[in-house]
Amino acid sequence: MTAPRRLLAGTRQDGRPLGLAEHVATHGPLPAPRRGDARDLQRRLTGAPLRGRGGAGFPAARKLATGWQAGKRGQLIANGAEGEPASLKDGTLLQLSPHLVLDGVQQAARSLAAREAVVAVHEGAACLPVLHQALQERRSVDTVPVRVLVVPPRYVAGEASALARAAGGGPSLPALHDQPLAERGLDRRPQVVLNVETLAGLALYLRHGPQWYGELGTADEPGTLLLTVRSSGTQAAVMEAPLGTPVRAALAGAGVAVDDVQAVLVGGYFGAWLAAPQVLDLPLTHAALRAAGGALGAGVVVALGRQECGLRATAEAARYLAGESAAQCGPCLNGLPALAGGLELLAAGEGSPELLERLDRWCRLVEGRGLCHHPDGVTVLVRSALAVFADDVAAHQRGGCGRPAGRALAVPRRVP
Amino acid sequence: MSTPQRLRVDWARCDGHGLCAEWAPEIIGLDDWGFPVVAPGAVPAGALEHARSAVQACPVLALKLLPIRPR
């Protein structure tokens, strides 16, 4: 498979970003605002087949339309706060092709008649200087003022309502909102949160049109997406692929030995494990992965080798996710450590016969009970692990399987 | 009220006092950690009075009755 170069068109191997002139040489002139600009952009974006790339896959044009219909000038928030530890694609995109993202920011913001746009990244992100430099380069051509919002390096800081709160000067913690943020944000004007890759895709779509956009991908899910492919034995790789690419091809493209794959986690820490060999032939689309009991998520594809233990790897991820709770909501604050602890007992071969029942109970108690979907993501991960690694569950209930967790999930070690 | 209502918990405010479950046991239970488990969907008409009492009783104003938005 020759890798298509759309989102990553013209980007350098040495990691240096495309400057403004190079960006224009690669993608064509910057889209200039015209009279009736907001209405024109709304018309062109209505029905655009752009799915969100932040994890939920929500149709971006529908989210924008909610903002358009709100009757107030909205705020665009570009989410580059890539809290998912296994994902590298947003940071890579911002680092290599910041202007493509910023073109999308301008166009989405102009469609909303926004007074300002915000680009959110984590504190210490490698792309921060590149982002500032790119904004400086285009200061005289951008019509919507853009400010960079630096958020703490915590998982929940990248959650939509946490970004909305931080954009208004509040803490980076999820907030209660009884209506969608795109309809009515935390300060009553619409706040439309879109992932940076979604915005880059939007810029490409508007530049080249729906026909061009649909030349790659599938009929229902056109275009390309960025994937982060990982395994214990390979260097993590960010690659661009058309939607519909089989998992096998994505793994092979990153140098993963496909015959050694026991299972694949697709989506990220919010994703689900799927067993080999069936997973290998699944096309990477939202529809196919949902039908298989998983989700495309943020395009993370992690391969677990046959010599590794999926239960141990999942227990490590669950403990990490429990530590990333915003600690605002009782069910999450209590339930996630319970789940992590239970999985750790199971992984250590020490669980009681009732442990599986308890794990199921805790999953049911945290699902849907909180201000954000952090706990729901954990239960999807945990349930899929218990299903896919059922043989290992049985072995661990008898003492263990003898295999290590591996490093494929890249669970961050917490500094004590 | 004729429009269907749902009980919404503000999870950031809720501290697990448990008074709500006392006032509306037919639709609110408590989980392993003392936090409310609200029966999904619309509050049955017969339970509305209790639901309103539960809302009033919450010491941190974490409960609210909201109309169910049509999809």
Coordinates of C-alpha atoms in Angstrom, one line a residue:
Chain A
M1 CA 0.0 0.0 0.0
T2 CA 1.5 3.3 -1.0
A3 CA 0.7 5.7 1.8
P4 CA -1.5 8.6 0.5
R5 CA -0.3 12.1 1.4
R6 CA -3.1 14.4 2.0
L7 CA -3.1 15.4 5.7
L8 CA 0.7 14.8 5.7
A9 CA 1.3 16.1 2.2
G10 CA 4.6 17.8 1.7
T11 CA 5.7 17.1 5.3
R12 CA 9.3 16.6 6.1
Q13 CA 11.0 13.4 7.4
D14 CA 13.3 15.5 9.7
G15 CA 10.4 16.7 11.8
R16 CA 10.6 20.4 10.8
P17 CA 7.3 22.0 10.1
L18 CA 6.1 23.3 6.8
G19 CA 6.4 27.1 6.8
L20 CA 3.6 29.3 5.4
A21 CA 5.1 29.5 1.9
E22 CA 5.8 25.8 1.7
H23 CA 2.2 25.1 3.0
V24 CA 0.8 27.3 0.2
A25 CA 3.1 25.6 -2.4
T26 CA 1.8 22.2 -1.2
H27 CA -1.9 22.8 -0.7
G28 CA -2.6 25.9 -2.7
P29 CA -3.5 29.5 -1.7
L30 CA -5.0 30.2 1.7
P31 CA -8.8 30.4 1.5
A32 CA -9.7 34.1 1.6
P33 CA -12.9 35.3 3.2
R34 CA -15.5 36.9 1.0
R35 CA -18.7 38.8 1.5
G36 CA -21.4 36.5 2.9
D37 CA -18.5 34.3 4.0
A38 CA -20.3 32.6 7.0
R39 CA -23.3 31.6 4.9
D40 CA -21.1 30.5 2.0
L41 CA -19.0 28.2 4.3
Q42 CA -22.2 26.9 6.0
R43 CA -23.6 26.0 2.6
R44 CA -20.5 24.2 1.5
L45 CA -20.1 22.4 4.8
T46 CA -23.7 21.3 5.1
G47 CA -23.8 17.5 4.8
A48 CA -20.0 17.2 4.5
P49 CA -19.0 13.6 5.3
L50 CA -16.4 14.6 7.9
R51 CA -16.3 12.5 11.1
G52 CA -14.6 13.8 14.2
R53 CA -11.1 12.4 14.8
G54 CA -10.9 13.1 18.5
G55 CA -12.3 9.7 19.4
A56 CA -16.1 9.9 19.3
G57 CA -16.4 10.1 15.5
F58 CA -19.3 12.5 15.7
P59 CA -20.2 14.1 12.3
A60 CA -18.3 17.4 12.4
A61 CA -20.7 19.2 10.0
R62 CA -23.6 18.3 12.3
K63 CA -21.8 19.7 15.3
L64 CA -21.0 22.9 13.4
A65 CA -24.6 23.2 12.2
T66 CA -25.7 23.1 15.8
G67 CA -23.5 26.1 16.4
W68 CA -24.8 27.9 13.3
Q69 CA -28.4 27.4 14.4
A70 CA -27.8 28.7 17.9
G71 CA -28.3 32.3 16.9
K72 CA -25.3 33.6 18.7
R73 CA -21.7 34.1 17.6
G74 CA -19.9 31.0 18.7
Q75 CA -16.4 30.1 19.8
L76 CA -14.3 27.5 18.0
I77 CA -12.0 25.4 20.2
A78 CA -9.4 23.3 18.3
N79 CA -8.5 20.3 20.4
G80 CA -4.8 19.5 20.2
A81 CA -4.6 18.4 23.8
E82 CA -3.8 14.8 23.0
G83 CA -4.1 13.2 26.4
E84 CA -4.4 9.7 25.1
P85 CA -1.0 8.2 26.0
A86 CA -0.9 5.8 23.1
S87 CA -1.7 8.5 20.5
L88 CA 0.9 10.6 18.7
K89 CA -1.1 11.8 15.7
D90 CA -2.3 15.2 16.8
G91 CA 1.1 16.3 18.1
T92 CA 2.7 15.0 14.9
L93 CA 0.2 16.8 12.7
L94 CA 0.6 20.1 14.6
Q95 CA 4.3 19.7 14.5
L96 CA 4.6 18.9 10.8
S97 CA 1.7 20.8 9.1
P98 CA 0.4 23.4 11.5
H99 CA -1.0 25.6 8.8
L100 CA -3.3 23.0 7.5
V101 CA -4.9 22.8 10.9
L102 CA -4.9 26.6 11.2
D103 CA -6.7 26.9 7.8
G104 CA -9.4 24.6 9.1
V105 CA -9.6 26.7 12.3
Q106 CA -10.1 29.9 10.4
Q107 CA -12.8 28.3 8.1
A108 CA -14.7 26.6 10.9
A109 CA -14.5 29.8 13.0
R110 CA -15.7 32.0 10.1
S111 CA -18.6 29.7 9.5
L112 CA -19.7 30.3 13.1
A113 CA -19.1 34.1 12.8
A114 CA -16.9 33.5 15.8
R115 CA -15.2 36.4 17.5
E116 CA -12.2 34.2 18.4
A117 CA -10.8 30.7 18.1
V118 CA -8.8 28.8 20.6
V119 CA -6.2 26.1 20.0
A120 CA -5.7 23.9 23.0
V121 CA -2.5 21.9 23.6
H122 CA -0.9 20.3 26.7
E123 CA 1.7 22.0 28.8
G124 CA 5.1 20.9 27.5
A125 CA 3.8 19.7 24.2
A126 CA 6.6 19.6 21.6
C127 CA 4.4 21.4 19.0
L128 CA 3.9 24.5 21.2
P129 CA 6.8 26.6 19.7
V130 CA 5.8 25.5 16.2
L131 CA 2.2 26.5 16.8
H132 CA 3.2 29.9 18.1
Q133 CA 5.6 30.4 15.1
A134 CA 2.9 29.4 12.6
L135 CA 0.3 31.8 14.2
Q136 CA 2.9 34.6 14.0
E137 CA 3.5 33.8 10.3
R138 CA -0.2 34.2 9.5
R139 CA -1.1 37.0 11.8
S140 CA -1.8 39.4 8.9
V141 CA -4.0 37.0 7.0
D142 CA -6.1 35.4 9.7
T143 CA -9.4 37.2 10.1
V144 CA -10.5 35.4 13.3
P145 CA -8.1 36.0 16.2
V146 CA -6.6 32.8 17.5
R147 CA -5.2 32.3 21.0
V148 CA -3.3 29.3 22.3
L149 CA -4.7 27.7 25.4
V150 CA -2.2 25.6 27.4
V151 CA -3.8 23.0 29.5
P152 CA -2.3 20.7 32.2
P153 CA -0.9 17.4 31.0
R154 CA -3.8 15.4 32.4
Y155 CA -6.1 13.1 30.4
V156 CA -9.3 14.8 31.3
A157 CA -7.9 18.2 30.4
G158 CA -8.6 17.4 26.8
E159 CA -12.2 16.5 27.4
A160 CA -14.6 18.9 25.5
S161 CA -16.3 20.5 28.6
A162 CA -12.9 20.7 30.4
L163 CA -11.6 22.7 27.4
A164 CA -14.7 24.8 27.3
R165 CA -14.2 25.6 31.0
A166 CA -10.5 26.4 30.6
A167 CA -11.2 28.6 27.6
G168 CA -13.4 30.7 29.8
G169 CA -10.6 31.0 32.4
G170 CA -11.8 28.1 34.6
P171 CA -10.0 24.9 35.7
S172 CA -9.4 22.1 33.2
L173 CA -12.1 19.9 34.6
P174 CA -15.2 18.5 33.0
A175 CA -18.3 20.7 33.6
L176 CA -22.0 20.0 33.9
H177 CA -23.9 21.1 30.8
D178 CA -27.5 20.0 30.2
Q179 CA -27.3 21.0 26.5
P180 CA -24.6 20.2 24.0
L181 CA -21.8 22.7 24.1
A182 CA -22.3 23.5 20.4
E183 CA -25.8 24.6 21.2
R184 CA -25.1 26.4 24.4
G185 CA -21.7 26.6 26.0
L186 CA -20.6 27.3 29.5
D187 CA -21.0 31.1 29.0
R188 CA -24.1 30.7 27.0
R189 CA -22.6 31.2 23.5
P190 CA -22.0 28.0 21.4
Q191 CA -18.7 26.4 22.0
V192 CA -17.7 24.0 19.2
V193 CA -14.9 21.7 20.0
L194 CA -13.2 20.0 17.1
N195 CA -10.1 17.8 17.0
V196 CA -7.1 19.3 15.1
E197 CA -7.1 16.4 12.6
T198 CA -10.8 17.0 12.0
L199 CA -10.1 20.6 11.2
A200 CA -7.2 19.7 8.9
G201 CA -9.6 17.4 7.0
L202 CA -12.2 20.2 6.9
A203 CA -9.6 22.5 5.3
L204 CA -8.7 19.8 2.6
Y205 CA -12.4 19.2 2.0
L206 CA -13.2 22.9 1.4
R207 CA -10.1 23.4 -0.8
H208 CA -10.6 20.4 -3.1
G209 CA -14.3 19.6 -2.9
P210 CA -16.4 16.5 -2.1
Q211 CA -15.5 14.6 -5.3
W212 CA -11.8 14.8 -4.6
Y213 CA -12.3 14.0 -1.0
G214 CA -14.2 10.8 -1.8
E215 CA -11.5 9.5 -4.2
L216 CA -10.0 7.8 -1.2
G217 CA -11.7 5.9 1.6
T218 CA -15.1 4.2 1.4
A219 CA -18.4 5.4 0.0
D220 CA -19.9 5.9 3.5
E221 CA -16.6 7.0 5.1
P222 CA -14.6 8.9 2.6
G223 CA -11.1 10.4 3.0
T224 CA -8.0 9.5 4.9
L225 CA -7.2 9.4 8.6
L226 CA -4.1 9.4 10.8
L227 CA -3.2 6.3 12.8
T228 CA -0.8 5.7 15.6
V229 CA 0.4 2.1 15.3
R230 CA 2.3 0.5 18.2
S231 CA 3.7 -2.8 19.3
S232 CA 6.3 -3.8 21.9
G233 CA 8.7 -4.7 19.1
T234 CA 8.4 -1.7 16.9
Q235 CA 8.9 2.1 17.1
A236 CA 5.5 3.9 17.4
A237 CA 4.5 5.1 13.9
V238 CA 2.1 7.8 12.8
M239 CA 0.8 7.0 9.4
E240 CA -1.9 8.3 7.1
A241 CA -4.2 5.7 5.5
P242 CA -7.5 5.7 3.6
L243 CA -10.6 4.8 5.6
G244 CA -11.3 1.2 5.0
T245 CA -7.6 0.1 5.2
P246 CA -7.5 -3.4 6.8
V247 CA -5.9 -3.6 10.2
R248 CA -3.4 -6.0 8.8
A249 CA -2.1 -3.5 6.3
A250 CA -1.8 -0.8 8.9
L251 CA 0.2 -3.1 11.2
A252 CA 2.4 -4.2 8.3
G253 CA 3.0 -0.6 7.3
A254 CA 4.5 0.0 10.7
G255 CA 6.7 -3.1 10.6
V256 CA 4.6 -5.2 13.0
A257 CA 5.0 -9.0 12.5
V258 CA 1.4 -9.8 11.8
D259 CA 1.7 -13.5 12.5
D260 CA 2.8 -12.8 16.0
V261 CA -0.3 -10.8 16.8
Q262 CA -2.6 -12.2 19.5
A263 CA -5.0 -9.3 19.7
V264 CA -5.3 -5.6 18.7
L265 CA -6.5 -2.7 20.7
V266 CA -8.2 -0.3 18.3
G267 CA -9.1 3.2 19.4
G268 CA -6.8 3.9 22.3
Y269 CA -7.3 3.6 26.0
F270 CA -10.9 4.2 25.3
G271 CA -11.0 1.5 22.7
A272 CA -11.7 -2.2 22.8
W273 CA -9.5 -5.3 22.3
L274 CA -10.3 -7.5 19.3
A275 CA -8.9 -10.9 18.8
A276 CA -6.7 -12.1 16.0
P277 CA -7.0 -13.4 13.4
Q278 CA -10.5 -11.9 12.8
V279 CA -9.4 -8.4 13.7
L280 CA -6.6 -8.4 11.1
D281 CA -9.1 -8.3 8.2
L282 CA -11.3 -5.7 9.6
P283 CA -11.4 -2.5 7.6
L284 CA -10.6 0.6 9.6
T285 CA -14.0 2.3 9.5
H286 CA -16.3 3.4 12.3
A287 CA -19.0 1.1 10.9
A288 CA -16.9 -2.1 10.7
L289 CA -15.3 -1.6 14.1
R290 CA -18.6 -0.9 15.8
A291 CA -20.1 -4.0 14.2
A292 CA -17.2 -6.0 15.6
G293 CA -17.8 -4.6 19.1
G294 CA -15.1 -2.0 19.0
A295 CA -14.6 1.5 17.8
L296 CA -12.2 3.5 15.6
G297 CA -11.7 6.0 18.3
A298 CA -8.6 8.2 18.0
G299 CA -7.0 5.9 15.4
V300 CA -4.7 4.1 17.8
V301 CA -3.8 0.6 16.7
V302 CA -1.9 -1.4 19.3
A303 CA -0.8 -5.0 18.6
L304 CA -0.3 -7.4 21.5
G305 CA 2.2 -10.2 20.8
R306 CA 1.6 -13.8 21.6
Q307 CA 4.2 -13.7 24.3
E308 CA 2.5 -10.9 26.1
C309 CA -0.5 -10.9 28.5
G310 CA -3.4 -8.7 27.7
L311 CA -4.8 -8.9 31.2
R312 CA -1.6 -7.5 32.7
A313 CA -1.4 -4.8 30.0
T314 CA -5.1 -3.8 30.6
A315 CA -4.6 -3.8 34.4
E316 CA -1.7 -1.3 33.9
A317 CA -3.8 0.9 31.7
A318 CA -6.8 0.7 34.1
R319 CA -4.6 1.8 37.0
Y320 CA -3.3 4.7 35.0
L321 CA -6.8 5.7 34.0
A322 CA -8.0 5.5 37.6
G323 CA -5.3 7.9 38.5
E324 CA -6.4 10.3 35.8
S325 CA -9.9 10.7 37.2
A326 CA -10.7 14.4 37.7
A327 CA -11.9 13.3 41.2
Q328 CA -15.2 15.3 40.8
C329 CA -17.7 12.5 40.6
G330 CA -18.1 9.8 43.3
P331 CA -18.8 6.8 40.9
C332 CA -15.6 7.5 38.9
L333 CA -13.4 8.3 41.9
N334 CA -14.5 5.2 43.7
G335 CA -15.2 2.8 40.9
L336 CA -12.1 3.1 38.7
P337 CA -9.7 2.2 41.5
A338 CA -12.0 -0.7 42.4
L339 CA -11.8 -1.9 38.8
A340 CA -8.0 -1.3 38.6
G341 CA -7.5 -3.1 41.9
G342 CA -9.7 -6.0 40.8
L343 CA -7.8 -6.4 37.5
E344 CA -4.5 -6.2 39.3
L345 CA -5.6 -9.1 41.6
L346 CA -6.7 -11.1 38.6
A347 CA -3.4 -10.3 36.7
A348 CA -1.4 -11.4 39.8
G349 CA -3.4 -14.7 40.0
E350 CA -4.9 -13.8 43.3
G351 CA -8.6 -13.1 42.5
S352 CA -11.4 -14.8 44.5
P353 CA -14.1 -16.8 42.6
E354 CA -16.4 -13.8 43.0
L355 CA -14.0 -11.3 41.4
L356 CA -15.4 -11.5 37.9
E357 CA -18.9 -10.8 39.2
R358 CA -17.5 -7.8 41.2
L359 CA -15.7 -6.5 38.1
D360 CA -19.0 -6.6 36.1
R361 CA -20.8 -4.9 38.9
W362 CA -18.3 -2.1 39.1
C363 CA -18.5 -1.6 35.4
R364 CA -22.3 -1.3 35.6
L365 CA -21.9 1.2 38.5
V366 CA -19.6 3.6 36.7
E367 CA -21.2 3.6 33.3
G368 CA -23.1 6.8 32.5
R369 CA -22.7 8.2 36.0
G370 CA -20.5 11.2 35.9
L371 CA -19.8 14.5 34.2
C372 CA -17.8 12.9 31.3
H373 CA -17.2 9.7 29.5
H374 CA -13.9 8.8 31.1
P375 CA -15.4 6.0 33.2
D376 CA -17.3 4.6 30.2
G377 CA -14.1 4.4 28.3
V378 CA -12.5 2.3 31.1
T379 CA -15.4 -0.1 31.2
V380 CA -15.3 -0.7 27.4
L381 CA -11.6 -1.5 27.7
V382 CA -12.0 -3.8 30.7
R383 CA -15.0 -5.7 29.4
S384 CA -13.3 -6.3 26.1
A385 CA -10.2 -7.5 27.8
L386 CA -12.2 -10.0 29.9
A387 CA -13.9 -11.2 26.8
V388 CA -10.9 -11.4 24.4
F389 CA -8.5 -12.8 27.0
A390 CA -11.1 -15.2 28.5
D391 CA -8.6 -18.1 28.3
D392 CA -6.1 -16.0 30.2
V393 CA -8.7 -15.1 32.8
A394 CA -9.2 -18.8 33.5
A395 CA -5.4 -19.4 33.7
H396 CA -5.1 -16.4 36.0
Q397 CA -7.8 -17.7 38.3
R398 CA -5.6 -20.8 38.6
G399 CA -2.5 -18.8 39.3
G400 CA -1.3 -17.1 36.2
C401 CA -0.3 -17.3 32.6
G402 CA 3.4 -16.6 32.9
R403 CA 3.6 -13.8 30.3
P404 CA 4.5 -10.2 30.9
A405 CA 2.4 -7.1 30.0
G406 CA 4.8 -5.9 27.3
R407 CA 5.2 -2.2 26.4
A408 CA 2.8 -1.9 23.5
L409 CA 0.3 0.2 25.4
A410 CA 3.0 2.6 26.5
V411 CA 1.3 3.2 29.9
P412 CA 3.0 6.2 31.5
R413 CA 4.9 5.4 34.7
R414 CA 3.6 7.8 37.4
V415 CA 6.4 9.7 39.1
P416 CA 5.9 9.2 42.8
Chain B
M1 CA -46.5 19.2 34.7
S2 CA -47.5 17.3 31.6
T3 CA -44.1 17.1 29.9
P4 CA -42.1 14.0 30.9
Q5 CA -39.4 14.9 33.5
R6 CA -36.1 13.2 34.3
L7 CA -34.0 13.5 37.5
R8 CA -30.5 14.8 36.7
V9 CA -27.6 14.5 39.2
D10 CA -24.9 17.1 39.1
W11 CA -22.1 14.8 39.8
A12 CA -19.6 17.5 40.7
R13 CA -21.9 18.6 43.5
C14 CA -23.1 15.2 44.7
D15 CA -21.2 14.1 47.8
G16 CA -23.2 10.9 48.5
H17 CA -25.3 12.3 51.4
G18 CA -28.1 9.9 50.4
L19 CA -31.1 11.9 51.4
C20 CA -32.5 11.6 47.9
A21 CA -32.7 7.8 48.2
E22 CA -34.7 8.3 51.4
W23 CA -37.2 10.5 49.8
A24 CA -37.7 8.7 46.5
P25 CA -36.7 5.1 47.1
E26 CA -38.9 3.8 44.3
I27 CA -36.6 5.6 41.7
I28 CA -33.4 6.3 43.6
G29 CA -31.1 3.7 45.0
L30 CA -27.5 4.0 46.4
D31 CA -24.4 2.3 45.0
D32 CA -21.6 0.6 46.9
W33 CA -20.1 4.0 47.7
G34 CA -23.3 5.9 48.7
F35 CA -23.9 7.7 45.4
P36 CA -27.4 7.8 43.8
V37 CA -28.4 5.3 41.2
V38 CA -31.4 6.9 39.4
A39 CA -33.8 4.7 37.5
P40 CA -33.3 5.6 33.8
G41 CA -35.9 7.4 31.7
A42 CA -38.9 9.6 32.7
V43 CA -40.0 9.8 36.3
P44 CA -43.3 7.9 36.6
A45 CA -46.2 10.3 37.3
G46 CA -46.8 8.5 40.6
A47 CA -43.3 9.2 41.8
L48 CA -43.1 12.9 40.8
E49 CA -44.1 14.1 44.3
H50 CA -41.3 12.1 45.9
A51 CA -38.9 13.2 43.2
R52 CA -39.6 16.9 44.0
S53 CA -39.0 16.2 47.7
A54 CA -35.7 14.5 46.9
V55 CA -34.7 17.6 44.9
Q56 CA -35.6 19.8 47.8
A57 CA -33.9 17.6 50.4
C58 CA -30.4 17.5 48.7
P59 CA -28.1 19.6 50.9
V60 CA -25.8 20.5 48.0
L61 CA -28.5 21.1 45.4
A62 CA -27.2 18.3 43.2
L63 CA -30.6 17.1 42.0
K64 CA -32.7 18.7 39.4
L65 CA -35.9 17.8 37.6
L66 CA -35.5 18.6 33.9
P67 CA -37.9 18.2 31.0
I68 CA -36.9 15.4 28.6
R69 CA -35.7 17.0 25.4
P70 CA -37.3 15.5 22.2
R71 CA -34.7 14.0 19.9

